[in-house]
XYZ file of C-alpha atoms in Angstrom:
485
model
C 79.212 43.222 201.841
C 79.096 39.610 200.231
C 81.596 37.210 201.470
C 84.245 36.265 199.149
C 86.689 33.621 198.764
C 90.209 34.866 199.290
C 92.965 33.806 196.669
C 95.330 31.125 197.429
C 98.358 32.439 199.765
C 101.381 30.476 200.035
C 103.770 31.469 202.902
C 106.753 30.211 204.483
C 106.206 29.414 208.014
C 108.340 31.255 210.861
C 109.371 30.817 214.840
C 107.082 33.726 215.145
C 104.107 32.496 213.083
C 104.188 29.262 214.703
C 104.060 30.875 218.482
C 100.759 32.518 217.255
C 97.587 31.672 216.553
C 96.418 35.325 215.399
C 98.660 38.086 214.662
C 96.729 40.225 217.197
C 98.146 37.672 219.857
C 101.497 39.372 219.652
C 100.259 42.257 222.075
C 98.458 39.594 224.364
C 101.488 39.083 227.017
C 101.474 42.953 227.872
C 97.655 43.316 227.949
C 97.612 40.621 230.005
C 100.136 42.233 232.565
C 99.031 45.740 232.192
C 95.203 45.622 232.015
C 95.007 48.554 229.993
C 92.303 50.699 229.855
C 92.748 51.753 226.356
C 95.116 50.322 223.425
C 96.691 52.935 220.685
C 98.048 51.509 217.797
C 100.904 54.246 216.530
C 101.973 54.588 213.345
C 104.518 57.171 211.766
C 104.651 58.559 208.207
C 107.146 60.811 206.772
C 105.331 63.840 205.238
C 107.032 64.422 202.167
C 104.912 63.867 199.164
C 102.438 61.112 198.031
C 102.905 58.028 200.114
C 103.405 54.430 198.184
C 101.817 51.461 198.633
C 104.180 50.165 201.719
C 103.461 53.176 203.585
C 99.589 52.674 203.337
C 99.631 48.830 203.922
C 101.292 49.863 207.511
C 98.657 52.406 208.071
C 95.643 49.992 206.978
C 97.176 47.275 209.229
C 97.005 49.916 212.238
C 93.398 50.100 211.658
C 92.536 46.062 211.264
C 94.602 45.556 214.232
C 92.762 48.019 216.359
C 89.567 46.455 215.591
C 90.602 43.125 216.265
C 92.042 44.216 219.404
C 88.984 45.751 220.755
C 87.182 42.368 219.416
C 89.407 40.186 221.309
C 90.362 42.002 224.539
C 87.118 44.309 225.021
C 89.130 47.597 225.780
C 88.895 50.848 223.835
C 91.383 50.961 220.810
C 92.217 53.890 218.685
C 95.026 54.789 216.053
C 97.449 57.594 216.745
C 98.982 59.095 213.676
C 102.330 60.555 213.902
C 102.969 63.071 211.024
C 106.673 63.278 210.670
C 107.114 66.844 209.401
C 110.745 66.827 210.430
C 111.512 64.858 207.201
C 114.130 66.995 205.204
C 112.587 69.290 202.855
C 116.326 70.576 201.630
C 119.843 69.835 201.929
C 122.619 71.867 201.215
C 126.569 71.798 201.869
C 128.730 74.732 203.489
C 131.210 75.293 200.675
C 133.844 76.151 202.902
C 133.280 73.628 205.553
C 131.633 70.928 203.475
C 129.106 70.051 206.595
C 125.883 69.310 205.198
C 122.806 71.085 206.528
C 119.120 70.248 206.165
C 115.816 72.070 206.296
C 112.852 70.063 207.648
C 109.366 70.086 206.303
C 108.190 72.414 208.992
C 110.555 74.825 208.541
C 110.512 74.846 204.892
C 106.701 74.950 204.449
C 105.448 76.218 207.710
C 102.444 74.957 209.822
C 99.859 75.402 207.048
C 102.176 73.925 204.427
C 102.276 71.176 206.271
C 98.664 70.732 207.144
C 97.897 71.097 203.301
C 100.103 67.905 202.873
C 98.612 65.979 205.538
C 95.092 67.163 204.240
C 95.667 66.016 200.841
C 97.574 62.730 200.927
C 96.437 61.582 204.115
C 93.234 62.609 205.640
C 90.707 61.559 203.011
C 92.488 58.241 203.386
C 92.309 57.886 207.031
C 88.838 59.497 207.150
C 87.846 56.211 205.143
C 89.800 53.739 207.361
C 88.172 54.791 210.256
C 84.310 54.888 208.467
C 85.090 51.274 207.710
C 86.595 49.903 210.470
C 84.910 51.986 213.024
C 87.868 52.769 214.916
C 88.715 56.300 215.876
C 91.932 58.143 214.989
C 94.003 61.325 215.970
C 96.877 62.873 213.849
C 99.340 64.518 215.526
C 102.723 66.188 213.989
C 105.998 65.500 214.755
C 106.580 69.378 215.813
C 103.783 69.233 218.162
C 104.951 66.170 219.885
C 108.903 67.331 220.544
C 107.009 70.818 222.059
C 105.043 68.652 224.670
C 106.487 68.542 228.219
C 106.364 64.747 228.355
C 108.616 64.170 225.161
C 111.000 67.324 226.021
C 111.288 66.142 229.883
C 112.100 62.267 228.482
C 114.648 63.992 226.031
C 116.635 65.834 229.110
C 116.513 62.420 231.091
C 118.915 60.556 228.119
C 121.457 63.497 228.254
C 121.950 62.042 231.903
C 123.442 58.868 230.470
C 124.051 60.003 226.719
C 127.760 58.279 227.213
C 125.803 55.042 227.357
C 123.472 55.765 224.627
C 125.293 57.430 222.125
C 126.747 54.122 220.622
C 123.777 52.560 220.299
C 122.532 55.433 218.857
C 125.040 56.084 216.357
C 127.288 52.670 216.468
C 129.872 54.105 214.036
C 130.850 57.448 215.442
C 129.075 57.654 218.603
C 128.046 61.044 217.742
C 124.256 61.617 218.138
C 122.250 63.603 215.599
C 120.837 66.252 217.924
C 119.727 68.610 215.296
C 118.999 71.953 216.988
C 117.704 74.515 213.750
C 119.207 77.762 214.000
C 116.329 80.132 215.097
C 117.113 82.704 212.657
C 116.798 80.533 209.366
C 115.432 77.154 210.439
C 118.635 75.075 209.024
C 120.600 72.784 211.222
C 123.963 70.892 210.868
C 122.615 67.314 209.700
C 124.876 65.144 211.239
C 125.412 67.613 214.204
C 128.981 67.063 214.433
C 129.471 70.774 215.793
C 126.581 70.561 218.242
C 127.511 70.266 221.795
C 125.700 69.810 225.269
C 127.227 72.611 227.060
C 125.388 72.547 230.174
C 122.629 70.065 231.853
C 121.068 71.258 235.160
C 117.718 71.740 236.788
C 116.827 74.501 234.392
C 117.425 72.189 231.394
C 119.978 71.611 228.738
C 121.762 73.985 227.249
C 123.370 73.666 223.698
C 125.727 75.154 221.152
C 125.668 74.995 217.361
C 126.801 76.635 214.060
C 124.677 78.045 211.510
C 126.502 78.171 207.924
C 124.730 81.593 207.426
C 124.340 82.941 211.066
C 127.580 81.388 212.805
C 127.486 80.266 216.245
C 124.443 80.322 218.338
C 123.128 78.783 221.569
C 119.800 77.402 222.608
C 118.179 76.131 225.886
C 115.905 73.102 225.885
C 113.615 72.981 229.118
C 110.309 70.730 229.448
C 108.069 73.618 228.530
C 110.231 75.844 226.476
C 113.438 76.263 223.999
C 114.340 75.700 220.528
C 113.173 73.302 217.820
C 114.139 69.635 218.527
C 114.848 67.502 215.835
C 116.059 64.253 216.716
C 117.473 61.807 214.103
C 115.303 58.311 213.589
C 116.745 56.473 216.301
C 116.865 58.766 218.822
C 113.348 60.359 218.229
C 111.861 56.730 218.353
C 113.667 55.886 221.742
C 112.554 59.298 223.484
C 108.815 58.935 222.113
C 108.750 55.094 223.267
C 109.804 56.215 226.506
C 107.678 58.834 226.796
C 104.762 56.579 225.771
C 105.894 53.862 228.456
C 105.011 56.348 231.218
C 101.241 56.129 230.553
C 99.932 53.570 232.861
C 96.607 53.399 231.475
C 97.372 53.154 227.558
C 99.094 50.609 225.878
C 101.036 52.247 222.970
C 101.751 49.348 220.043
C 104.228 50.732 217.384
C 103.277 49.577 213.812
C 106.214 49.514 211.474
C 107.301 48.260 208.557
C 109.314 45.415 208.204
C 112.649 47.094 207.397
C 112.650 48.692 210.930
C 112.961 45.096 212.439
C 116.764 45.575 212.246
C 116.981 49.088 213.595
C 114.771 48.506 216.368
C 117.794 46.398 217.943
C 119.482 49.485 218.488
C 116.667 51.235 219.892
C 116.176 48.065 222.235
C 119.736 48.526 223.272
C 119.405 52.258 224.214
C 116.179 51.211 226.166
C 118.078 48.788 228.070
C 120.949 51.540 228.739
C 118.232 53.821 229.938
C 117.483 50.818 232.598
C 113.833 50.375 231.221
C 112.258 47.466 232.981
C 110.635 44.879 230.955
C 107.138 45.837 232.087
C 107.919 49.068 230.128
C 109.559 47.756 226.991
C 108.129 48.791 223.810
C 105.641 46.648 222.167
C 106.086 46.673 218.265
C 104.563 44.763 215.494
C 106.257 44.528 212.107
C 104.015 44.649 209.177
C 104.859 42.921 205.883
C 107.618 44.800 203.546
C 106.990 45.305 200.436
C 109.769 44.410 197.975
C 111.000 45.533 194.311
C 111.806 42.456 191.843
C 115.534 42.801 193.217
C 114.331 41.783 196.501
C 114.988 45.305 198.056
C 112.346 47.577 199.686
C 110.250 49.122 197.317
C 111.834 52.620 197.562
C 110.601 55.992 195.385
C 114.101 57.328 196.538
C 116.009 54.521 195.226
C 113.927 54.697 191.894
C 114.126 58.266 191.596
C 117.893 58.021 191.690
C 118.383 55.287 189.354
C 116.327 57.607 186.909
C 113.641 54.887 186.175
C 110.161 55.618 185.627
C 108.865 52.658 187.426
C 110.128 50.252 190.091
C 110.450 46.995 188.139
C 108.220 44.383 186.619
C 104.535 44.345 188.398
C 105.250 47.691 190.171
C 102.281 49.923 188.783
C 102.497 53.830 188.694
C 99.607 53.933 191.883
C 102.094 51.755 193.849
C 104.453 54.454 193.990
C 102.106 57.104 194.302
C 98.984 55.933 195.629
C 97.115 59.044 194.933
C 97.281 57.973 191.313
C 95.115 54.852 192.151
C 92.464 54.763 189.116
C 89.067 55.112 191.162
C 87.944 56.807 194.388
C 89.502 56.784 198.076
C 87.158 54.632 199.310
C 87.119 51.963 196.706
C 91.146 51.939 197.273
C 90.766 51.895 200.895
C 88.408 48.666 200.504
C 90.690 46.939 198.186
C 93.458 47.648 200.700
C 91.308 46.304 203.493
C 90.274 43.054 201.516
C 94.162 42.625 200.887
C 95.547 42.940 204.591
C 92.716 41.499 206.163
C 93.358 38.473 204.098
C 97.089 38.759 205.285
C 95.836 38.884 208.644
C 94.098 35.559 208.282
C 97.348 33.660 209.255
C 100.621 34.980 211.412
C 102.491 33.246 208.467
C 101.080 35.351 205.682
C 101.459 38.720 207.805
C 105.102 38.377 209.461
C 106.965 38.046 206.267
C 107.375 40.446 202.838
C 105.930 40.576 199.686
C 106.974 41.614 196.097
C 104.671 44.052 194.591
C 104.081 41.858 191.854
C 102.603 39.300 194.292
C 100.637 42.123 196.018
C 99.448 43.076 192.876
C 98.248 39.298 191.952
C 96.625 39.484 195.100
C 94.447 42.673 194.620
C 93.940 41.350 190.890
C 92.018 38.461 192.374
C 89.812 40.315 194.532
C 86.465 40.101 193.454
C 85.272 42.435 190.632
C 82.280 43.756 192.435
C 84.105 45.124 195.209
C 84.590 48.489 193.743
C 80.837 48.918 193.081
C 79.388 47.077 196.112
C 78.061 49.859 198.743
C 80.683 49.739 201.629
C 79.417 49.219 205.292
C 81.109 50.477 208.698
C 81.670 47.611 210.662
C 80.297 48.728 214.396
C 80.153 46.049 217.229
C 77.626 45.765 219.767
C 76.436 43.879 223.023
C 74.808 40.492 222.110
C 71.732 41.747 224.102
C 71.149 44.675 221.686
C 72.319 42.976 218.536
C 69.746 40.438 218.737
C 67.047 43.456 219.084
C 68.293 44.727 215.879
C 68.542 41.550 214.092
C 64.957 40.963 214.813
C 64.221 44.318 213.859
C 62.602 45.565 216.962
C 65.399 47.910 217.558
C 65.734 50.817 215.178
C 67.645 53.192 216.729
C 71.203 53.033 217.690
C 72.649 55.753 220.269
C 76.527 56.529 220.165
C 78.445 59.767 221.255
C 79.690 61.972 219.118
C 83.041 60.762 218.306
C 84.646 62.468 215.185
C 84.194 59.047 212.806
C 80.546 59.147 214.012
C 79.733 62.332 212.933
C 80.764 61.300 209.377
C 77.589 58.845 209.343
C 74.720 59.985 207.039
C 71.325 58.936 205.832
C 71.933 56.209 203.119
C 75.052 54.663 204.770
C 75.047 51.258 205.562
C 76.248 49.935 209.098
C 76.849 46.150 209.563
C 76.476 45.340 213.355
C 78.497 42.724 214.528
C 78.568 40.453 217.757
C 81.252 37.499 217.687
C 80.300 36.004 214.680
C 77.152 37.412 213.770
C 76.582 39.971 211.283
C 73.242 42.211 210.361
C 73.347 44.847 207.481
C 71.164 47.967 207.827
C 70.842 51.140 206.118
C 70.908 54.400 207.966
C 67.813 56.785 207.883
C 68.511 59.529 210.252
C 71.055 60.684 212.353
C 70.295 63.592 214.743
C 72.311 64.964 217.594
C 71.680 65.977 220.877
C 73.725 67.720 223.810
C 72.565 64.747 226.444
C 70.837 61.498 226.947
C 68.482 63.051 228.925
C 67.343 65.514 225.748
C 67.691 62.476 223.315
C 65.013 60.528 225.475
C 62.695 63.578 225.274
C 62.711 63.212 221.471
C 62.988 59.766 220.645
C 60.820 57.256 221.400
C 62.056 54.760 224.101
C 60.830 51.317 222.591
C 62.892 52.172 219.625
C 66.147 52.224 221.212
C 65.296 49.133 223.697
C 61.920 47.729 223.602
C 62.764 45.801 226.708
C 63.344 48.387 228.983
C 61.714 51.833 230.012
C 63.178 55.218 229.765
C 64.776 55.349 233.237
C 66.512 51.671 232.980
C 67.715 52.512 229.627
C 69.284 55.756 231.027
C 71.093 53.978 233.660
C 72.487 51.400 231.354
C 73.545 54.211 228.668
C 75.526 56.001 231.246
C 77.292 52.509 232.687
C 78.490 52.259 229.000
C 79.295 55.896 228.463
C 80.685 57.787 231.400
C 80.081 61.517 231.812
C 83.356 62.593 229.377
C 82.069 60.955 226.793
C 78.697 62.084 226.996
C 79.978 65.566 227.388
C 81.140 65.195 223.158
C 77.540 64.764 222.340
C 75.090 62.429 221.897
C 73.874 60.633 218.121
C 70.348 58.776 217.873
C 71.105 56.658 214.584
C 67.899 55.270 212.881
C 68.372 52.117 211.046
C 66.455 49.846 208.921
C 67.623 46.161 208.229
C 68.844 45.614 204.562
C 67.257 42.530 203.190
C 69.560 39.667 202.478
C 70.875 38.921 198.953
């Protein structure tokens, strides 16, 4: 794609922006201390319908920051998509006790229903982001996460000091919202007023609760078994962040909207109450918050409650339901990448809020040819190989068969990058092999690297891609340079 001049951005400075040269430097202290083998940018989204602009902005920032972190720190990066299928699907009031009960999307729609929501609203969007940034991603539902031993074991540990945690997790009443849906109908008391921890020992935790239809019931929670564990937002994040922190090889970075900055003060208090050492405290990056004309967060639920069709001046319909974008998914993703990329050019632009009207102005200022210019996947490459592609002597690039790589096809464009250098190519062919040996049986070694023979190349490639990566499969991507202009 041709380079374009960004529209003027006017942003107030801030204490945080003054401390940074680049937004991605927010995680540098932890990278320096931990020296991780991998960095995962974690972004969570409630699976409760079509996303709005603020949701997609956070997700886009996750991919761009993962791309920048890979270049800056020279470490593998990926995006973890937490699909929160424990969002409230339905809420009812017990007519006798007036206690509120809720049912999650998982219990209301089932596993297949949730999968259909993810496929319809998020999979094409994430695939397109992955293709454009060359960053892998992995989706995980909350239902899958809460069933995992690491999450459940960490939850059980919090119960040992629940009296110290509960005022952080619910400062008003001290009642922690631990929802354990009825095994017969899937409904749970929303505020957990009558949910009790009856016993905690080496075998796990036993809870008692009350269903509005089935009366009293009892559930046992242990690391590998037991009932569904539906934790309220702050509690869920506490347990998730603690379980991530136990991974000593992967640095997990939480990407959250700016509205989360206040709530995280309570999560940090709970982490401290658990005795979390500084080296394991969570790394978070708060993305720009999208505001309505009132200065409040752009919120579909508030707009629905007000009974209005729009969100005020400058709020276009697609900003509330992004699937209504008047174009293709790739065009929408490219527009967001262009917008968020400009916000990331300076920390003072990124660590702030924008009205939907201002974001609309910025997006309207993007080049008119953006929607018609063929997109290109950015693919970083070592300098020695970049130079060979740039001079046209290397015509076959070798990669392992990551999920995103499998979407590359003839006719796609790949922009190879090394530091500040870029070379645009077009894919002529993609051939998959089971191993590097098989690939060299069919591909010309001089097309892959004209400066080394087969044995030398095999040794070099296996130093870059260890056996567990080679086991995914091998791709030979034949390319040709795209003439400038």
